[in-house]
Short mmCIF file of C-alpha atoms in Angstrom, two decimals:
data_model
loop_
_atom_site.label_atom_id
_atom_site.label_comp_id
_atom_site.label_asym_id
_atom_site.label_seq_id
_atom_site.Cartn_x
_atom_site.Cartn_y
_atom_site.Cartn_z
CA UNK A 1 0.07 0.04 -0.11
CA UNK A 2 0.94 3.20 -0.76
CA UNK A 3 0.34 6.48 2.18
CA UNK A 4 -1.13 9.39 0.44
CA UNK A 5 0.02 13.09 1.86
CA UNK A 6 -0.79 16.11 -0.31
CA UNK A 7 0.20 19.21 0.92
CA UNK A 8 -1.10 22.46 0.19
CA UNK A 9 0.40 25.19 0.31
CA UNK A 10 3.46 23.37 0.38
CA UNK A 11 6.29 26.60 0.19
CA UNK A 12 10.30 25.50 0.35
CA UNK A 13 8.36 21.79 1.08
CA UNK A 14 9.47 21.78 5.09
CA UNK A 15 6.41 19.91 5.66
CA UNK A 16 7.04 16.75 2.30
CA UNK A 17 10.19 16.92 3.51
CA UNK A 18 9.34 15.82 7.23
CA UNK A 19 6.71 13.17 6.11
CA UNK A 20 9.49 12.01 4.11
CA UNK A 21 11.92 11.77 6.26
CA UNK A 22 9.38 10.36 9.38
CA UNK A 23 9.20 7.34 6.58
CA UNK A 24 12.67 6.41 6.29
CA UNK A 25 12.60 6.51 9.49
CA UNK A 26 9.83 4.49 11.31
CA UNK A 27 11.06 1.94 8.19
CA UNK A 28 14.65 2.72 8.94
CA UNK A 29 14.13 2.05 12.89
CA UNK A 30 11.46 -0.81 12.37
CA UNK A 31 8.30 1.23 13.41
CA UNK A 32 6.01 0.24 10.19
CA UNK A 33 5.19 -3.13 9.90
CA UNK A 34 4.93 -4.09 6.42
CA UNK A 35 6.00 -1.00 4.66
CA UNK A 36 5.57 -0.17 2.03
CA UNK A 37 6.13 3.19 0.21
CA UNK A 38 4.99 6.41 0.59
CA UNK A 39 4.08 9.33 -1.97
CA UNK A 40 3.84 13.67 -1.27
CA UNK A 41 1.18 15.40 -3.66
CA UNK A 42 3.04 19.23 -3.23
CA UNK A 43 0.45 21.82 -4.51
CA UNK A 44 2.86 25.37 -4.35
CA UNK A 45 0.53 28.81 -6.53
CA UNK A 46 4.16 30.55 -6.20
CA UNK A 47 6.09 30.55 -9.56
CA UNK A 48 9.63 30.58 -7.71
CA UNK A 49 9.09 27.91 -5.05
CA UNK A 50 6.85 25.45 -7.70
CA UNK A 51 9.81 25.52 -9.65
CA UNK A 52 12.28 24.79 -6.70
CA UNK A 53 10.68 21.99 -5.36
CA UNK A 54 10.37 20.20 -9.14
CA UNK A 55 13.80 20.57 -9.19
CA UNK A 56 14.94 23.47 -10.16
CA UNK A 57 18.18 23.94 -7.85
CA UNK A 58 20.36 27.13 -10.19
CA UNK A 59 21.99 29.70 -8.03
CA UNK A 60 19.43 32.84 -8.72
CA UNK A 61 16.61 30.37 -7.52
CA UNK A 62 18.95 28.62 -4.31
CA UNK A 63 19.45 32.39 -3.33
CA UNK A 64 15.70 33.96 -3.71
CA UNK A 65 14.10 29.80 -1.95
CA UNK A 66 16.95 30.17 1.28
CA UNK A 67 14.60 27.99 3.05
CA UNK A 68 14.29 25.16 0.14
CA UNK A 69 14.70 21.42 1.56
CA UNK A 70 16.77 20.65 -1.17
CA UNK A 71 16.87 16.51 -1.00
CA UNK A 72 15.86 16.10 -4.89
CA UNK A 73 18.09 12.79 -4.98
CA UNK A 74 16.09 11.32 -1.87
CA UNK A 75 12.73 13.02 -3.25
CA UNK A 76 12.84 11.58 -6.25
CA UNK A 77 9.81 9.94 -7.23
CA UNK A 78 8.96 10.63 -4.41
CA UNK A 79 7.44 14.45 -4.06
CA UNK A 80 5.25 15.16 -6.20
CA UNK A 81 4.75 19.33 -6.97
CA UNK A 82 2.75 20.69 -9.71
CA UNK A 83 2.20 24.51 -9.40
CA UNK A 84 -1.58 26.03 -8.48
CA UNK A 85 -2.85 27.11 -6.07
CA UNK A 86 -5.84 24.25 -4.06
CA UNK A 87 -9.64 25.93 -3.46
CA UNK A 88 -13.19 24.87 -4.49
CA UNK A 89 -13.40 26.09 -7.73
CA UNK A 90 -11.58 25.11 -11.28
CA UNK A 91 -10.21 28.65 -12.22
CA UNK A 92 -7.79 31.47 -11.75
CA UNK A 93 -8.20 33.45 -8.83
CA UNK A 94 -5.56 36.74 -7.86
CA UNK A 95 -2.01 35.65 -5.46
CA UNK A 96 -0.42 38.80 -4.04
CA UNK A 97 3.28 38.05 -3.19
CA UNK A 98 3.86 35.20 -5.88
CA UNK A 99 7.30 34.80 -5.07
CA UNK A 100 6.78 35.46 -1.19
CA UNK A 101 4.05 34.10 1.32
CA UNK A 102 1.48 34.54 -1.15
CA UNK A 103 -2.15 34.34 -0.21
CA UNK A 104 -5.18 34.75 -3.21
CA UNK A 105 -6.78 38.80 -2.97
CA UNK A 106 -9.75 38.04 -1.95
CA UNK A 107 -8.02 36.02 1.79
CA UNK A 108 -6.32 36.45 4.68
CA UNK A 109 -5.16 40.75 5.28
CA UNK A 110 -3.41 39.14 8.16
CA UNK A 111 -1.73 37.54 6.38
CA UNK A 112 0.19 41.08 4.67
CA UNK A 113 1.82 42.10 7.65
CA UNK A 114 3.71 39.02 6.90
CA UNK A 115 4.84 39.89 3.53
CA UNK A 116 5.89 43.42 4.76
CA UNK A 117 8.09 41.38 7.23
CA UNK A 118 9.35 38.66 5.41
CA UNK A 119 9.31 39.71 1.50
CA UNK A 120 10.09 43.80 1.50
CA UNK A 121 10.28 43.32 -2.74
CA UNK A 122 6.94 41.87 -2.34
CA UNK A 123 6.42 41.44 -7.00
CA UNK A 124 2.55 42.92 -7.77
CA UNK A 125 -0.26 40.69 -7.70
CA UNK A 126 -0.50 37.73 -11.00
CA UNK A 127 -3.14 35.19 -11.75
CA UNK A 128 -2.49 31.53 -11.27
CA UNK A 129 -4.70 28.56 -11.97
CA UNK A 130 -7.02 27.16 -9.03
CA UNK A 131 -7.93 23.65 -8.41
CA UNK A 132 -10.31 21.45 -6.74
CA UNK A 133 -9.29 18.50 -4.34
CA UNK A 134 -12.05 16.41 -5.75
CA UNK A 135 -10.42 17.26 -9.47
CA UNK A 136 -6.68 16.63 -8.96
CA UNK A 137 -7.31 13.82 -6.75
CA UNK A 138 -9.52 11.84 -9.52
CA UNK A 139 -6.99 13.43 -12.49
CA UNK A 140 -3.70 12.19 -10.13
CA UNK A 141 -5.83 8.13 -9.84
CA UNK A 142 -5.55 9.13 -4.92
CA UNK A 143 -8.28 7.28 -4.64
CA UNK A 144 -6.91 7.42 -0.73
CA UNK A 145 -4.85 10.40 0.58
CA UNK A 146 -3.82 9.58 3.97
CA UNK A 147 -2.86 12.24 5.56
CA UNK A 148 -4.27 16.39 3.86
CA UNK A 149 -1.87 19.26 5.53
CA UNK A 150 -3.43 22.64 4.50
CA UNK A 151 -1.09 26.13 4.95
CA UNK A 152 -3.76 28.17 2.45
CA UNK A 153 -2.73 31.69 3.95
CA UNK A 154 -6.18 32.09 5.64
CA UNK A 155 -6.84 30.01 1.95
CA UNK A 156 -8.09 27.08 4.12
CA UNK A 157 -11.83 26.68 4.54
CA UNK A 158 -12.37 26.92 0.33
CA UNK A 159 -10.08 24.68 -0.06
CA UNK A 160 -11.50 21.97 2.72
CA UNK A 161 -14.81 22.51 0.59
CA UNK A 162 -12.93 21.89 -2.32
CA UNK A 163 -12.10 18.19 -0.98
CA UNK A 164 -16.04 18.34 0.30
CA UNK A 165 -16.56 14.76 -2.07
CA UNK A 166 -13.09 13.15 -1.27
CA UNK A 167 -14.79 14.09 3.01
CA UNK A 168 -17.82 11.94 2.14
CA UNK A 169 -16.91 9.38 0.79
CA UNK A 170 -14.18 9.20 3.95
CA UNK A 171 -11.47 8.75 1.29
CA UNK A 172 -9.55 11.55 3.54
CA UNK A 173 -7.70 9.63 6.86
CA UNK A 174 -6.76 12.96 8.82
CA UNK A 175 -6.69 16.41 8.08
CA UNK A 176 -3.30 19.53 9.91
CA UNK A 177 -4.88 22.74 8.59
CA UNK A 178 -4.72 26.09 9.84
CA UNK A 179 -7.48 28.30 12.14
CA UNK A 180 -8.07 31.37 11.54
CA UNK A 181 -10.27 32.89 14.44
CA UNK A 182 -11.70 36.56 14.78
CA UNK A 183 -8.24 38.29 12.44
CA UNK A 184 -9.66 36.48 9.25
CA UNK A 185 -12.52 37.93 8.08
CA UNK A 186 -15.96 36.66 8.83
CA UNK A 187 -19.02 35.54 7.11
CA UNK A 188 -23.00 36.27 8.64
CA UNK A 189 -20.72 36.51 12.97
CA UNK A 190 -19.13 33.45 11.98
CA UNK A 191 -15.45 33.33 12.33
CA UNK A 192 -13.25 30.39 10.08
CA UNK A 193 -12.27 28.61 13.25
CA UNK A 194 -16.28 27.75 13.44
CA UNK A 195 -17.09 27.78 9.35
CA UNK A 196 -14.60 25.08 9.52
CA UNK A 197 -16.33 23.37 12.43
CA UNK A 198 -19.42 22.70 11.17
CA UNK A 199 -17.87 21.73 8.07
CA UNK A 200 -16.17 18.98 9.45
CA UNK A 201 -19.00 17.49 11.88
CA UNK A 202 -21.49 17.75 7.98
CA UNK A 203 -18.49 15.34 6.78
CA UNK A 204 -18.51 13.38 10.40
CA UNK A 205 -15.90 13.98 11.21
CA UNK A 206 -13.90 15.42 14.64
CA UNK A 207 -11.29 17.95 15.34
CA UNK A 208 -8.68 18.30 18.46
CA UNK A 209 -6.92 21.82 18.09
CA UNK A 210 -2.46 21.41 18.02
CA UNK A 211 -1.43 23.08 21.63
CA UNK A 212 1.57 22.14 22.63
CA UNK A 213 1.30 18.23 24.33
CA UNK A 214 -2.30 18.40 24.52
CA UNK A 215 -4.94 17.57 22.12
CA UNK A 216 -7.60 20.59 22.40
CA UNK A 217 -11.63 18.88 21.64
CA UNK A 218 -13.23 21.55 19.18
CA UNK A 219 -16.61 20.77 20.75
CA UNK A 220 -18.28 19.88 23.50
CA UNK A 221 -16.73 22.05 26.85
CA UNK A 222 -13.21 22.28 26.74
CA UNK A 223 -12.54 26.50 26.20
CA UNK A 224 -13.87 26.01 22.80
CA UNK A 225 -14.91 29.45 23.07
CA UNK A 226 -12.17 30.44 23.67
CA UNK A 227 -10.57 28.98 20.88
CA UNK A 228 -13.05 30.20 18.51
CA UNK A 229 -13.55 33.99 19.22
CA UNK A 230 -9.00 33.79 19.56
CA UNK A 231 -6.61 36.47 18.00
CA UNK A 232 -4.32 34.26 17.10
CA UNK A 233 -4.01 30.88 14.86
CA UNK A 234 -3.72 28.12 15.04
CA UNK A 235 -2.93 24.14 13.90
CA UNK A 236 -6.09 21.84 14.01
CA UNK A 237 -5.78 18.14 13.03
CA UNK A 238 -9.01 16.65 12.17
CA UNK A 239 -9.64 12.97 11.73
CA UNK A 240 -13.53 10.96 11.31
CA UNK A 241 -14.89 9.86 14.78
CA UNK A 242 -14.33 6.19 13.61
CA UNK A 243 -10.52 6.68 12.74
CA UNK A 244 -8.82 3.54 14.90
CA UNK A 245 -5.45 4.90 15.41
CA UNK A 246 -7.39 8.41 16.99
CA UNK A 247 -6.87 6.97 20.39
CA UNK A 248 -3.75 5.57 19.71
CA UNK A 249 -2.45 9.58 19.07
CA UNK A 250 -3.93 11.37 21.50
CA UNK A 251 -2.98 9.23 24.66
CA UNK A 252 0.81 8.90 22.25
CA UNK A 253 0.59 13.03 21.97
CA UNK A 254 -1.43 14.53 25.21
CA UNK A 255 0.55 14.84 28.47
CA UNK A 256 -1.35 15.55 30.96
CA UNK A 257 -3.73 13.38 31.95
CA UNK A 258 -7.20 15.14 32.64
CA UNK A 259 -7.04 16.39 28.87
CA UNK A 260 -6.63 12.83 27.29
CA UNK A 261 -9.31 12.53 29.26
CA UNK A 262 -11.87 15.54 27.68
CA UNK A 263 -10.47 14.44 24.58
CA UNK A 264 -11.12 10.31 24.57
CA UNK A 265 -14.58 11.79 25.28
CA UNK A 266 -15.08 13.61 21.68
CA UNK A 267 -14.46 9.94 20.03
CA UNK A 268 -17.57 7.99 18.42
CA UNK A 269 -18.19 5.02 20.73
CA UNK A 270 -16.80 6.84 23.56
CA UNK A 271 -18.71 6.42 26.73
CA UNK A 272 -18.72 8.33 29.89
CA UNK A 273 -16.55 9.01 32.38
CA UNK A 274 -18.28 9.88 35.68
CA UNK A 275 -18.47 11.50 38.17
CA UNK A 276 -14.87 11.50 38.61
CA UNK A 277 -14.30 11.26 34.72
CA UNK A 278 -11.84 8.37 35.30
CA UNK A 279 -11.68 5.34 33.18
CA UNK A 280 -9.95 2.71 36.11
CA UNK A 281 -7.58 1.63 33.02
CA UNK A 282 -6.65 4.80 32.01
CA UNK A 283 -5.66 6.52 34.26
CA UNK A 284 -2.97 9.12 35.41
CA UNK A 285 0.06 6.38 35.80
CA UNK A 286 -1.16 4.27 32.80
CA UNK A 287 -1.78 7.35 30.09
CA UNK A 288 1.58 9.17 31.19
CA UNK A 289 3.56 6.20 30.85
CA UNK A 290 1.89 5.87 27.52
CA UNK A 291 3.42 9.78 26.90
CA UNK A 292 6.79 8.96 28.08
CA UNK A 293 7.06 5.89 25.85
CA UNK A 294 6.03 7.53 22.93
CA UNK A 295 8.21 10.09 23.42
CA UNK A 296 10.48 8.84 23.44
CA UNK A 297 10.13 6.87 20.44
CA UNK A 298 10.10 10.41 18.46
CA UNK A 299 12.40 11.33 19.72
CA UNK A 300 14.80 8.57 18.53
CA UNK A 301 13.08 9.03 15.36
CA UNK A 302 13.63 12.20 15.45
CA UNK A 303 18.04 11.41 15.97
CA UNK A 304 17.47 9.18 13.05
CA UNK A 305 16.65 11.31 10.82
CA UNK A 306 19.53 13.97 11.66
CA UNK A 307 21.45 11.00 11.07
CA UNK A 308 20.80 10.19 7.61
CA UNK A 309 21.41 13.60 7.60
CA UNK A 310 18.41 15.62 6.31
CA UNK A 311 19.03 18.93 8.23
CA UNK A 312 15.30 20.12 9.17
CA UNK A 313 14.70 22.83 11.34
CA UNK A 314 11.60 21.07 12.68
CA UNK A 315 13.76 18.25 13.68
CA UNK A 316 16.42 19.71 14.98
CA UNK A 317 14.02 21.63 17.13
CA UNK A 318 12.61 19.12 18.50
CA UNK A 319 15.65 17.44 19.33
CA UNK A 320 16.30 20.34 20.69
CA UNK A 321 13.66 20.41 23.10
CA UNK A 322 14.23 16.47 23.78
CA UNK A 323 17.70 17.76 25.21
CA UNK A 324 16.68 20.07 26.94
CA UNK A 325 13.41 18.37 28.30
CA UNK A 326 16.85 15.21 30.06
CA UNK A 327 18.62 18.74 31.68
CA UNK A 328 21.82 18.38 28.31
CA UNK A 329 21.12 23.16 28.18
CA UNK A 330 23.98 23.31 26.39
CA UNK A 331 23.37 20.38 24.29
CA UNK A 332 20.21 22.33 23.57
CA UNK A 333 21.84 26.04 23.66
CA UNK A 334 24.55 24.54 20.30
CA UNK A 335 20.46 23.33 18.27
CA UNK A 336 19.47 26.75 19.57
CA UNK A 337 21.98 28.74 18.78
CA UNK A 338 22.21 27.17 15.14
CA UNK A 339 18.39 27.86 14.62
CA UNK A 340 17.95 30.84 15.56
CA UNK A 341 20.56 32.29 13.83
CA UNK A 342 18.20 31.35 10.11
CA UNK A 343 14.81 32.93 12.31
CA UNK A 344 11.93 33.86 11.44
CA UNK A 345 10.70 31.73 8.47
CA UNK A 346 10.58 28.59 9.03
CA UNK A 347 8.78 28.94 13.25
CA UNK A 348 10.49 26.21 14.45
CA UNK A 349 13.80 29.03 14.09
CA UNK A 350 11.41 31.84 16.09
CA UNK A 351 10.66 29.24 18.29
CA UNK A 352 14.31 28.25 18.65
CA UNK A 353 15.40 32.17 19.37
CA UNK A 354 12.78 32.68 22.10
CA UNK A 355 14.28 29.22 23.45
CA UNK A 356 17.71 30.44 22.44
CA UNK A 357 17.49 33.66 24.97
CA UNK A 358 15.58 32.26 27.84
CA UNK A 359 18.38 29.66 28.34
CA UNK A 360 21.16 32.06 28.10
CA UNK A 361 19.07 34.92 30.33
CA UNK A 362 17.91 31.78 32.99
CA UNK A 363 14.51 32.37 32.43
CA UNK A 364 13.87 31.13 35.21
CA UNK A 365 15.86 31.99 37.90
CA UNK A 366 14.42 35.41 36.80
CA UNK A 367 10.69 34.27 36.86
CA UNK A 368 11.57 33.68 40.49
CA UNK A 369 13.18 37.04 41.65
CA UNK A 370 10.82 38.63 39.37
CA UNK A 371 8.12 37.49 41.63
CA UNK A 372 9.57 36.80 45.09
CA UNK A 373 7.78 39.72 45.61
CA UNK A 374 4.50 38.58 45.62
CA UNK A 375 4.94 35.01 47.28
CA UNK A 376 6.70 37.02 50.62
CA UNK A 377 3.22 38.38 50.84
CA UNK A 378 4.38 42.33 49.90
CA UNK A 379 1.86 43.14 47.02
CA UNK A 380 -1.45 43.33 48.01
CA UNK A 381 -3.66 40.32 47.12
CA UNK A 382 -7.07 41.62 47.89
CA UNK A 383 -7.48 43.00 44.37
CA UNK A 384 -6.85 46.84 45.42
CA UNK A 385 -3.61 46.52 43.00
CA UNK A 386 -2.45 44.14 40.70
CA UNK A 387 0.88 43.50 39.96
CA UNK A 388 2.71 44.89 37.45
CA UNK A 389 2.70 43.18 33.70
CA UNK A 390 6.16 41.75 34.42
CA UNK A 391 4.81 40.33 37.31
CA UNK A 392 2.02 39.23 36.09
CA UNK A 393 3.68 37.63 33.39
CA UNK A 394 6.18 35.81 35.15
CA UNK A 395 4.05 33.99 37.19
CA UNK A 396 1.97 33.18 33.54
CA UNK A 397 5.17 31.88 32.40
CA UNK A 398 5.99 29.67 35.74
CA UNK A 399 2.58 28.23 36.92
CA UNK A 400 3.20 26.58 33.40
CA UNK A 401 5.86 25.26 34.14
CA UNK A 402 4.27 23.81 37.19
CA UNK A 403 2.11 22.00 35.27
CA UNK A 404 3.13 21.24 32.71
CA UNK A 405 3.79 16.47 32.76
CA UNK A 406 5.89 15.08 30.89
CA UNK A 407 9.77 14.35 31.15
CA UNK A 408 9.39 18.93 29.50
CA UNK A 409 8.87 19.75 32.91
CA UNK A 410 12.14 21.56 33.80
CA UNK A 411 11.74 20.29 37.36
CA UNK A 412 13.00 17.54 38.39
CA UNK A 413 9.38 15.90 38.84
CA UNK A 414 5.38 17.42 37.79
CA UNK A 415 4.35 19.67 40.14
CA UNK A 416 0.79 20.15 39.41
CA UNK A 417 -0.48 21.06 43.09
CA UNK A 418 2.31 23.94 42.89
CA UNK A 419 0.72 25.36 39.91
CA UNK A 420 -2.21 26.20 41.85
CA UNK A 421 -0.41 28.30 45.01
CA UNK A 422 1.79 30.61 42.22
CA UNK A 423 -1.72 31.77 40.53
CA UNK A 424 -3.53 32.26 43.99
CA UNK A 425 -2.44 34.83 44.55
CA UNK A 426 -2.21 36.02 40.97
CA UNK A 427 -5.75 35.55 40.64
CA UNK A 428 -7.06 37.51 43.68
CA UNK A 429 -5.63 39.92 42.44
CA UNK A 430 -7.98 40.49 40.40
CA UNK A 431 -5.80 39.49 36.87
CA UNK A 432 -8.55 37.79 34.70
CA UNK A 433 -6.29 35.27 32.70
CA UNK A 434 -5.31 33.66 36.15
CA UNK A 435 -8.43 33.61 37.12
CA UNK A 436 -9.36 31.81 33.63
CA UNK A 437 -6.03 28.95 34.21
CA UNK A 438 -6.93 29.07 38.13
CA UNK A 439 -10.36 27.66 36.72
CA UNK A 440 -8.93 25.40 34.11
CA UNK A 441 -6.35 23.91 36.78
CA UNK A 442 -9.61 23.38 39.09
CA UNK A 443 -11.81 21.70 36.44
CA UNK A 444 -9.88 19.35 36.14
CA UNK A 445 -8.71 17.99 38.83
CA UNK A 446 -4.91 17.95 37.50
CA UNK A 447 -3.50 18.76 42.12
CA UNK A 448 -5.80 16.54 43.07
CA UNK A 449 -6.69 13.89 39.86
CA UNK A 450 -10.38 13.67 40.23
CA UNK A 451 -13.44 16.20 39.22
CA UNK A 452 -15.57 16.40 40.84
CA UNK A 453 -18.79 18.09 41.80
CA UNK A 454 -17.06 20.72 43.89
CA UNK A 455 -14.33 21.05 41.70
CA UNK A 456 -17.45 22.10 38.50
CA UNK A 457 -18.40 24.14 40.84
CA UNK A 458 -15.33 25.92 41.93
CA UNK A 459 -14.09 25.75 38.01
CA UNK A 460 -17.30 27.78 37.65
CA UNK A 461 -16.31 30.89 39.91
CA UNK A 462 -13.42 31.30 38.72
CA UNK A 463 -14.44 30.99 35.02
CA UNK A 464 -17.36 33.60 36.06
CA UNK A 465 -15.13 36.31 37.69
CA UNK A 466 -12.91 35.76 35.09
CA UNK A 467 -15.86 37.67 32.98
CA UNK A 468 -16.58 39.97 35.52
CA UNK A 469 -13.52 41.50 35.61
CA UNK A 470 -14.44 43.26 31.91
CA UNK A 471 -11.60 41.06 30.06
CA UNK A 472 -13.99 41.40 26.18
CA UNK A 473 -11.99 45.07 25.90
CA UNK A 474 -9.20 42.97 25.70
CA UNK A 475 -9.13 39.14 24.40
CA UNK A 476 -12.54 40.51 22.57
CA UNK A 477 -16.41 39.33 23.43
CA UNK A 478 -16.58 35.82 24.16
CA UNK A 479 -13.29 34.38 24.66
CA UNK A 480 -13.94 33.54 28.95
CA UNK A 481 -17.38 32.66 28.37
CA UNK A 482 -16.65 28.93 29.59
CA UNK A 483 -19.50 26.46 30.18
CA UNK A 484 -19.28 23.49 32.87
CA UNK A 485 -22.49 21.61 33.37
CA UNK A 486 -21.88 20.38 36.78
CA UNK A 487 -23.15 17.32 36.08
CA UNK A 488 -20.40 15.46 35.30
#
C-alpha cells in the first residue's frame, strides 16, 4: 500500500520533506510493520517556489529560496510538485506576493504583515490556476489520502470545500489545517474556525486543536468558546469519528492525563466517565507511562533523521527540546543557537530563538526573582492593586512550567499542585487570565487527580470572575464564556 500525503501550500517543502524523512526513519528503526512506499503530492502556486520544488536548483533560485528543503535525490519519484492553488473551484484567482508568503487577493489580510516582514520586495500580483482537490485526486488517480495538510494563508476553508466529495466518501483519513479566528474576515458573524468546524461536523469528522503537548477537542465543553474567539492562528487535527488510530494518537501526544480523558471522550462510541471522569483502564499512571514511551520513540526517530542528514529545522528544534527536557541544557543551547541564526522564516527557527534567549538569560531564575515580592506577601492580594505586567507575566510562565507534565518540565518532577499556589495570588489580585487558568486547573483536577462536583462548581466561580473582570475589552467578546455542567 502506498501512503499518500497531499501538502497544500507546500512553500519551501518543509512538511513534504518531513513526511519523507519520518517514513524513512520508521522503516529503518523497525517502526512500521510491512511498510510500503510513500508519495507526497505538493501544491504550491508560487512560480518560483514551485519551480524549486520541481528541481530547479540553479544558484539564482537557491538564493531567492534560501529555506528550500534540498533533498531532491531522496525525494525523487516520491515527491511531485504541482504549480496550482487548491481552492473550492477549478478556475483562476489573483495571488498576492507570488514569490513570497503568497495568498489569494480576497483572503487572509493578516498575511500582509507577514509578507511585509519576510519579503521586503513583493512583486505585483499574478493570476494562478486554482483546482479542487476532488478534481486533482481524480486526475492523478489518487484513491485514498492518508494525510492532507493545508496551510493556505486564510484560504484553508475554501481548500477544504474543494475536497467535499473526498470527505463525504471518507477517502481522507487525517487533516491538519491552519485555523484563523477573529483575525480573518467573518461571514454572517461566524469566524473561519467556526465555519470550518461546521464543515467537518457535517462530514462526520472530529477535530482537535494542536496545543503544546495536548489535543483539545473543538466540540463539547473544553474552552471551545475561548478558541473560537481568539485572535491568533493555530493548527487543527481532524479525523473521522470512527478512525481507529485517533485513540492512540491522543494518548501518545497528550502529556496531561485529564486532557487525554476529555479528548478521548470526543471520539465515537466514547462512554461517560462518571462523576470522577476517570476510566479505570486509562488513569493518570497509565496515560503518563504511554505518553513517556511515545516521547522516547519520537526522540529516536528524530535522531535517526538527523543521522541520515535531513537537516530539517523542525527536527533540529524537536531534538533540542528533548535535550533540554532531559537536562542537557548546554547541548540544547548549541542547536538553538544554530537554528536562531536562521530566524525567522520557519516557525521552528522563531521558537528556537525564543528558547535560546531564555536559556542564555536563566529564565527560571529570572521569573523567580520577579515574583518573589508577590509570593512573600509584599504585594496586596485583595484586588486593590494588581501586580505589574512583568510580575503577572512571570507568574503565568512559572505556573505553566509547573503544570506542564512529562519529561519536558524544567523541574525534576511534575508539580501540578504547586501551579495552583503560584496562580492563587495573581487570581486573587484580579488578573483575568489567572482566574481562567485557576479555573482550568481546578476544572480538570490536575492537582487532585479527580474531577468532582465540588471542583466543577469551584471552576465555574473562577470562570465567572474572569468574565466579570471586563476582559472583553482586551481579548474580545465571549473569550471567557466557558460553560461547565455540574452534572458531570
